[in-house]
GROMACS .gro file of C-alpha atoms in nm:
model
  323
    1UNK     CA    1   0.000   0.000   0.000
    2UNK     CA    2   0.146   0.330  -0.103
    3UNK     CA    3   0.108   0.616   0.138
    4UNK     CA    4   0.304   0.930   0.211
    5UNK     CA    5   0.607   0.882   0.433
    6UNK     CA    6   0.808   1.118   0.646
    7UNK     CA    7   1.115   1.285   0.499
    8UNK     CA    8   1.429   1.207   0.694
    9UNK     CA    9   1.667   1.400   0.477
   10UNK     CA   10   1.699   1.624   0.175
   11UNK     CA   11   1.806   1.549  -0.180
   12UNK     CA   12   2.174   1.477  -0.224
   13UNK     CA   13   2.421   1.350  -0.475
   14UNK     CA   14   2.495   0.979  -0.500
   15UNK     CA   15   2.837   1.021  -0.338
   16UNK     CA   16   2.930   1.256  -0.057
   17UNK     CA   17   3.238   1.316   0.152
   18UNK     CA   18   3.240   1.098   0.464
   19UNK     CA   19   3.339   1.243   0.802
   20UNK     CA   20   3.685   1.088   0.781
   21UNK     CA   21   3.751   1.247   0.442
   22UNK     CA   22   3.703   0.928   0.241
   23UNK     CA   23   3.453   0.909  -0.041
   24UNK     CA   24   3.151   0.689   0.027
   25UNK     CA   25   2.813   0.682  -0.144
   26UNK     CA   26   2.522   0.854   0.019
   27UNK     CA   27   2.237   0.606   0.020
   28UNK     CA   28   1.923   0.761  -0.126
   29UNK     CA   29   1.605   0.577  -0.034
   30UNK     CA   30   1.244   0.607  -0.151
   31UNK     CA   31   0.984   0.459   0.081
   32UNK     CA   32   0.617   0.452   0.172
   33UNK     CA   33   0.512   0.497   0.534
   34UNK     CA   34   0.432   0.135   0.615
   35UNK     CA   35   0.581   0.019   0.944
   36UNK     CA   36   0.659  -0.316   0.780
   37UNK     CA   37   0.882  -0.138   0.526
   38UNK     CA   38   1.020   0.132   0.754
   39UNK     CA   39   1.138  -0.120   1.013
   40UNK     CA   40   1.401  -0.304   0.803
   41UNK     CA   41   1.533   0.032   0.676
   42UNK     CA   42   1.564   0.188   1.019
   43UNK     CA   43   1.900   0.250   1.185
   44UNK     CA   44   2.100   0.264   0.862
   45UNK     CA   45   2.276   0.584   0.965
   46UNK     CA   46   2.397   0.438   1.293
   47UNK     CA   47   2.485   0.084   1.188
   48UNK     CA   48   2.842  -0.025   1.277
   49UNK     CA   49   2.816  -0.282   0.998
   50UNK     CA   50   2.778  -0.002   0.743
   51UNK     CA   51   3.025   0.239   0.898
   52UNK     CA   52   3.251   0.370   0.623
   53UNK     CA   53   3.033   0.206   0.358
   54UNK     CA   54   2.788   0.494   0.331
   55UNK     CA   55   2.824   0.861   0.417
   56UNK     CA   56   2.461   0.902   0.520
   57UNK     CA   57   2.103   0.827   0.423
   58UNK     CA   58   1.845   1.045   0.249
   59UNK     CA   59   1.482   0.925   0.252
   60UNK     CA   60   1.223   1.061   0.009
   61UNK     CA   61   0.848   1.013   0.069
   62UNK     CA   62   0.654   0.832  -0.202
   63UNK     CA   63   0.279   0.806  -0.252
   64UNK     CA   64   0.224   0.637  -0.592
   65UNK     CA   65   0.388   0.383  -0.826
   66UNK     CA   66   0.452   0.660  -1.078
   67UNK     CA   67   0.657   0.847  -0.818
   68UNK     CA   68   0.870   0.539  -0.761
   69UNK     CA   69   0.921   0.509  -1.137
   70UNK     CA   70   1.018   0.874  -1.169
   71UNK     CA   71   1.271   0.859  -0.886
   72UNK     CA   72   1.428   0.532  -1.001
   73UNK     CA   73   1.448   0.612  -1.372
   74UNK     CA   74   1.598   0.956  -1.305
   75UNK     CA   75   1.859   0.800  -1.072
   76UNK     CA   76   1.745   1.024  -0.787
   77UNK     CA   77   1.725   0.727  -0.550
   78UNK     CA   78   1.932   0.411  -0.519
   79UNK     CA   79   1.710   0.197  -0.298
   80UNK     CA   80   1.331   0.173  -0.276
   81UNK     CA   81   1.089  -0.003  -0.042
   82UNK     CA   82   0.760  -0.075  -0.216
   83UNK     CA   83   0.504  -0.350  -0.287
   84UNK     CA   84   0.652  -0.650  -0.466
   85UNK     CA   85   0.379  -0.633  -0.730
   86UNK     CA   86   0.473  -0.271  -0.804
   87UNK     CA   87   0.841  -0.365  -0.822
   88UNK     CA   88   0.767  -0.638  -1.078
   89UNK     CA   89   0.553  -0.396  -1.277
   90UNK     CA   90   0.828  -0.134  -1.288
   91UNK     CA   91   1.090  -0.392  -1.389
   92UNK     CA   92   0.869  -0.520  -1.670
   93UNK     CA   93   0.816  -0.161  -1.787
   94UNK     CA   94   1.188  -0.120  -1.835
   95UNK     CA   95   1.291   0.040  -1.508
   96UNK     CA   96   1.640  -0.089  -1.424
   97UNK     CA   97   1.591  -0.241  -1.079
   98UNK     CA   98   1.656  -0.571  -0.907
   99UNK     CA   99   1.554  -0.718  -0.576
  100UNK     CA  100   1.760  -0.676  -0.263
  101UNK     CA  101   1.503  -0.893  -0.089
  102UNK     CA  102   1.142  -0.920   0.018
  103UNK     CA  103   0.960  -0.859   0.344
  104UNK     CA  104   0.691  -1.089   0.476
  105UNK     CA  105   0.464  -0.953   0.749
  106UNK     CA  106   0.115  -0.995   0.893
  107UNK     CA  107   0.020  -0.674   0.718
  108UNK     CA  108  -0.317  -0.680   0.541
  109UNK     CA  109  -0.628  -0.703   0.756
  110UNK     CA  110  -0.998  -0.705   0.673
  111UNK     CA  111  -1.201  -0.530   0.945
  112UNK     CA  112  -1.565  -0.609   1.015
  113UNK     CA  113  -1.818  -0.578   1.300
  114UNK     CA  114  -1.736  -0.794   1.600
  115UNK     CA  115  -1.900  -1.135   1.582
  116UNK     CA  116  -1.848  -1.170   1.206
  117UNK     CA  117  -1.682  -1.490   1.095
  118UNK     CA  118  -1.494  -1.590   0.780
  119UNK     CA  119  -1.529  -1.491   0.418
  120UNK     CA  120  -1.903  -1.557   0.420
  121UNK     CA  121  -1.945  -1.247   0.637
  122UNK     CA  122  -1.865  -1.032   0.331
  123UNK     CA  123  -2.157  -1.162   0.126
  124UNK     CA  124  -2.397  -0.879   0.047
  125UNK     CA  125  -2.168  -0.619   0.206
  126UNK     CA  126  -1.961  -0.327   0.076
  127UNK     CA  127  -1.591  -0.351   0.150
  128UNK     CA  128  -1.393  -0.028   0.145
  129UNK     CA  129  -1.049  -0.061  -0.013
  130UNK     CA  130  -0.777   0.199  -0.072
  131UNK     CA  131  -0.605   0.240  -0.409
  132UNK     CA  132  -0.788   0.050  -0.683
  133UNK     CA  133  -0.549  -0.187  -0.857
  134UNK     CA  134  -0.285  -0.165  -0.585
  135UNK     CA  135  -0.121  -0.471  -0.431
  136UNK     CA  136  -0.365  -0.501  -0.142
  137UNK     CA  137  -0.669  -0.468  -0.368
  138UNK     CA  138  -0.552  -0.732  -0.615
  139UNK     CA  139  -0.447  -0.977  -0.343
  140UNK     CA  140  -0.779  -0.935  -0.161
  141UNK     CA  141  -0.986  -0.993  -0.476
  142UNK     CA  142  -0.783  -1.301  -0.568
  143UNK     CA  143  -0.831  -1.451  -0.222
  144UNK     CA  144  -1.203  -1.374  -0.228
  145UNK     CA  145  -1.235  -1.575  -0.550
  146UNK     CA  146  -1.032  -1.859  -0.400
  147UNK     CA  147  -1.288  -1.865  -0.118
  148UNK     CA  148  -1.593  -1.879  -0.342
  149UNK     CA  149  -1.684  -1.511  -0.363
  150UNK     CA  150  -1.697  -1.300  -0.678
  151UNK     CA  151  -1.609  -0.934  -0.611
  152UNK     CA  152  -1.869  -0.705  -0.760
  153UNK     CA  153  -2.135  -0.974  -0.739
  154UNK     CA  154  -2.126  -1.142  -0.398
  155UNK     CA  155  -2.002  -0.822  -0.237
  156UNK     CA  156  -1.928  -0.471  -0.355
  157UNK     CA  157  -1.603  -0.279  -0.351
  158UNK     CA  158  -1.585   0.090  -0.265
  159UNK     CA  159  -1.246   0.243  -0.340
  160UNK     CA  160  -1.094   0.538  -0.163
  161UNK     CA  161  -0.816   0.761  -0.295
  162UNK     CA  162  -0.600   0.744   0.014
  163UNK     CA  163  -0.546   0.571   0.347
  164UNK     CA  164  -0.654   0.884   0.543
  165UNK     CA  165  -0.981   0.891   0.348
  166UNK     CA  166  -1.051   0.530   0.440
  167UNK     CA  167  -0.948   0.589   0.802
  168UNK     CA  168  -1.201   0.873   0.818
  169UNK     CA  169  -1.473   0.648   0.674
  170UNK     CA  170  -1.403   0.390   0.945
  171UNK     CA  171  -1.392   0.654   1.220
  172UNK     CA  172  -1.730   0.798   1.119
  173UNK     CA  173  -1.893   0.456   1.092
  174UNK     CA  174  -1.940   0.482   0.715
  175UNK     CA  175  -1.703   0.193   0.645
  176UNK     CA  176  -1.812  -0.110   0.847
  177UNK     CA  177  -1.603  -0.346   0.634
  178UNK     CA  178  -1.258  -0.232   0.527
  179UNK     CA  179  -0.925  -0.359   0.398
  180UNK     CA  180  -0.631  -0.187   0.565
  181UNK     CA  181  -0.260  -0.255   0.610
  182UNK     CA  182  -0.095  -0.235   0.946
  183UNK     CA  183  -0.030  -0.004   1.125
  184UNK     CA  184  -0.343   0.166   0.992
  185UNK     CA  185  -0.571  -0.129   1.074
  186UNK     CA  186  -0.487  -0.100   1.444
  187UNK     CA  187  -0.537   0.276   1.438
  188UNK     CA  188  -0.874   0.231   1.266
  189UNK     CA  189  -0.990  -0.016   1.531
  190UNK     CA  190  -0.896   0.233   1.802
  191UNK     CA  191  -1.075   0.518   1.627
  192UNK     CA  192  -1.397   0.335   1.539
  193UNK     CA  193  -1.703   0.498   1.702
  194UNK     CA  194  -1.774   0.355   2.046
  195UNK     CA  195  -2.149   0.408   2.017
  196UNK     CA  196  -2.172   0.153   1.736
  197UNK     CA  197  -2.096  -0.217   1.743
  198UNK     CA  198  -1.718  -0.242   1.761
  199UNK     CA  199  -1.496  -0.361   1.480
  200UNK     CA  200  -1.246  -0.644   1.487
  201UNK     CA  201  -1.008  -0.818   1.251
  202UNK     CA  202  -1.216  -1.052   1.036
  203UNK     CA  203  -0.940  -1.184   0.809
  204UNK     CA  204  -0.561  -1.183   0.818
  205UNK     CA  205  -0.472  -1.202   0.450
  206UNK     CA  206  -0.125  -1.344   0.513
  207UNK     CA  207  -0.281  -1.642   0.690
  208UNK     CA  208  -0.547  -1.672   0.419
  209UNK     CA  209  -0.283  -1.661   0.146
  210UNK     CA  210  -0.088  -1.948   0.298
  211UNK     CA  211  -0.406  -2.154   0.329
  212UNK     CA  212  -0.513  -2.085  -0.030
  213UNK     CA  213  -0.179  -2.129  -0.207
  214UNK     CA  214   0.035  -2.349   0.016
  215UNK     CA  215   0.311  -2.087  -0.006
  216UNK     CA  216   0.540  -2.042   0.290
  217UNK     CA  217   0.498  -1.665   0.288
  218UNK     CA  218   0.323  -1.373   0.123
  219UNK     CA  219   0.621  -1.161   0.012
  220UNK     CA  220   0.412  -0.858  -0.072
  221UNK     CA  221   0.674  -0.596   0.017
  222UNK     CA  222   1.010  -0.559  -0.153
  223UNK     CA  223   1.332  -0.365  -0.124
  224UNK     CA  224   1.486  -0.298  -0.464
  225UNK     CA  225   1.805  -0.135  -0.584
  226UNK     CA  226   1.883   0.041  -0.910
  227UNK     CA  227   2.064  -0.206  -1.133
  228UNK     CA  228   2.341   0.047  -1.205
  229UNK     CA  229   2.395   0.108  -0.833
  230UNK     CA  230   2.408  -0.268  -0.767
  231UNK     CA  231   2.667  -0.309  -1.043
  232UNK     CA  232   2.881  -0.026  -0.904
  233UNK     CA  233   2.840  -0.122  -0.536
  234UNK     CA  234   2.804  -0.502  -0.513
  235UNK     CA  235   2.973  -0.529  -0.173
  236UNK     CA  236   2.749  -0.259  -0.027
  237UNK     CA  237   2.436  -0.431  -0.161
  238UNK     CA  238   2.551  -0.759  -0.003
  239UNK     CA  239   2.606  -0.583   0.330
  240UNK     CA  240   2.263  -0.420   0.305
  241UNK     CA  241   2.105  -0.763   0.260
  242UNK     CA  242   2.278  -0.886   0.573
  243UNK     CA  243   2.176  -0.571   0.758
  244UNK     CA  244   1.808  -0.600   0.663
  245UNK     CA  245   1.802  -0.967   0.766
  246UNK     CA  246   1.959  -0.898   1.106
  247UNK     CA  247   1.753  -0.583   1.160
  248UNK     CA  248   1.418  -0.757   1.116
  249UNK     CA  249   1.528  -1.041   1.344
  250UNK     CA  250   1.648  -0.801   1.614
  251UNK     CA  251   1.324  -0.604   1.629
  252UNK     CA  252   1.084  -0.895   1.595
  253UNK     CA  253   1.001  -0.886   1.966
  254UNK     CA  254   0.941  -0.509   1.965
  255UNK     CA  255   1.214  -0.453   2.224
  256UNK     CA  256   1.354  -0.134   2.070
  257UNK     CA  257   1.567   0.134   2.222
  258UNK     CA  258   1.401   0.473   2.240
  259UNK     CA  259   1.610   0.616   1.956
  260UNK     CA  260   1.500   0.347   1.710
  261UNK     CA  261   1.137   0.363   1.822
  262UNK     CA  262   1.139   0.741   1.778
  263UNK     CA  263   1.292   0.707   1.430
  264UNK     CA  264   1.017   0.469   1.324
  265UNK     CA  265   0.751   0.689   1.482
  266UNK     CA  266   0.868   0.984   1.271
  267UNK     CA  267   0.878   0.772   0.955
  268UNK     CA  268   0.525   0.635   1.002
  269UNK     CA  269   0.342   0.911   1.189
  270UNK     CA  270   0.248   0.698   1.490
  271UNK     CA  271   0.369   0.706   1.849
  272UNK     CA  272   0.687   0.532   1.962
  273UNK     CA  273   0.482   0.326   2.209
  274UNK     CA  274   0.255   0.202   1.929
  275UNK     CA  275   0.561   0.113   1.721
  276UNK     CA  276   0.688  -0.110   2.002
  277UNK     CA  277   0.342  -0.261   2.050
  278UNK     CA  278   0.283  -0.339   1.683
  279UNK     CA  279   0.621  -0.473   1.575
  280UNK     CA  280   0.586  -0.813   1.748
  281UNK     CA  281   0.241  -0.861   1.591
  282UNK     CA  282   0.377  -0.808   1.238
  283UNK     CA  283   0.605  -1.114   1.251
  284UNK     CA  284   0.851  -0.944   1.018
  285UNK     CA  285   1.104  -1.138   0.816
  286UNK     CA  286   1.342  -1.040   0.537
  287UNK     CA  287   1.442  -1.296   0.274
  288UNK     CA  288   1.696  -1.268  -0.006
  289UNK     CA  289   1.570  -1.308  -0.366
  290UNK     CA  290   1.695  -1.662  -0.430
  291UNK     CA  291   1.539  -1.812  -0.120
  292UNK     CA  292   1.214  -1.621  -0.175
  293UNK     CA  293   1.182  -1.680  -0.549
  294UNK     CA  294   0.931  -1.964  -0.527
  295UNK     CA  295   0.694  -1.764  -0.305
  296UNK     CA  296   0.743  -1.451  -0.518
  297UNK     CA  297   0.657  -1.650  -0.830
  298UNK     CA  298   0.345  -1.786  -0.661
  299UNK     CA  299   0.234  -1.434  -0.569
  300UNK     CA  300   0.298  -1.284  -0.912
  301UNK     CA  301   0.143  -1.580  -1.097
  302UNK     CA  302  -0.175  -1.564  -0.890
  303UNK     CA  303  -0.200  -1.187  -0.926
  304UNK     CA  304  -0.130  -1.196  -1.301
  305UNK     CA  305  -0.411  -1.447  -1.343
  306UNK     CA  306  -0.655  -1.188  -1.210
  307UNK     CA  307  -0.490  -0.866  -1.328
  308UNK     CA  308  -0.203  -0.908  -1.578
  309UNK     CA  309  -0.149  -0.532  -1.602
  310UNK     CA  310  -0.070  -0.507  -1.232
  311UNK     CA  311   0.257  -0.697  -1.283
  312UNK     CA  312   0.339  -0.551  -1.623
  313UNK     CA  313   0.185  -0.827  -1.833
  314UNK     CA  314   0.432  -1.106  -1.755
  315UNK     CA  315   0.650  -1.261  -1.488
  316UNK     CA  316   0.981  -1.077  -1.444
  317UNK     CA  317   1.296  -1.234  -1.583
  318UNK     CA  318   1.607  -1.341  -1.397
  319UNK     CA  319   1.748  -0.987  -1.392
  320UNK     CA  320   1.473  -0.898  -1.145
  321UNK     CA  321   1.630  -1.147  -0.903
  322UNK     CA  322   1.981  -1.013  -0.960
  323UNK     CA  323   2.093  -1.290  -1.194
   0.00000   0.00000   0.00000
């Protein structure tokens, strides 16, 4: 899900002068404000493992796939955190990127009135969904079909233009059924009107995906690098992969120091306490492209069956996986 993120730096050239006078690249990152994507990227500036490898980090907020394309094709960013479906689409449209790895997380939730049970609860209802054609929308519709429901017939879809618009619809009681990613799903549950029947999580789409496909994960989020940057900085890209793996493992229990929690709070617009509360529930993991390829192929194949345009009309070639 693409939503506006916080800016943690300003635009900069690809290489800056490090504090010790040596030349090191400044890592320029584009990211959406999902906690699941912000978490692996956090702490880059302070990492001992990357000391001397980068001279700093600049993060640019991104709200749409076209913004990612613009930043990557113009070489204004080196690294981007975005939905895997969007990454495949950009690669197939000729944007020179390859995977650093993918992030699996308990991210997408369908909210419904308390007491509702299973997919059958959606029959005859209107489900509010942000961003028509985005990764969450396509995944949700595919899973609905796998569970015997035809979107647009058995239930209706009402699309909103942004996460804040959908959050407002939930808060006012207009949206009684809604698809939201975390951390926004938790915020929506807290903001739902008390005078009405409360809302709860009806479906965890990660769990539903595993049941429907037999895949080990739903690698819906990706971290990609510009192909040119990867060619010029192969050792740095390898160290970034190791960093992202260790970083997600270290914060899986939500036991963060205040500095890291504050950094993530600024990046996502939620409180540091909520960051620490939510992280353990996301069950974050980062997997390198080779190990994740089977699950990525399952995701893209299933999505392409429903909406070929969403992945750029075909499965990405080996260059997408860094081959």
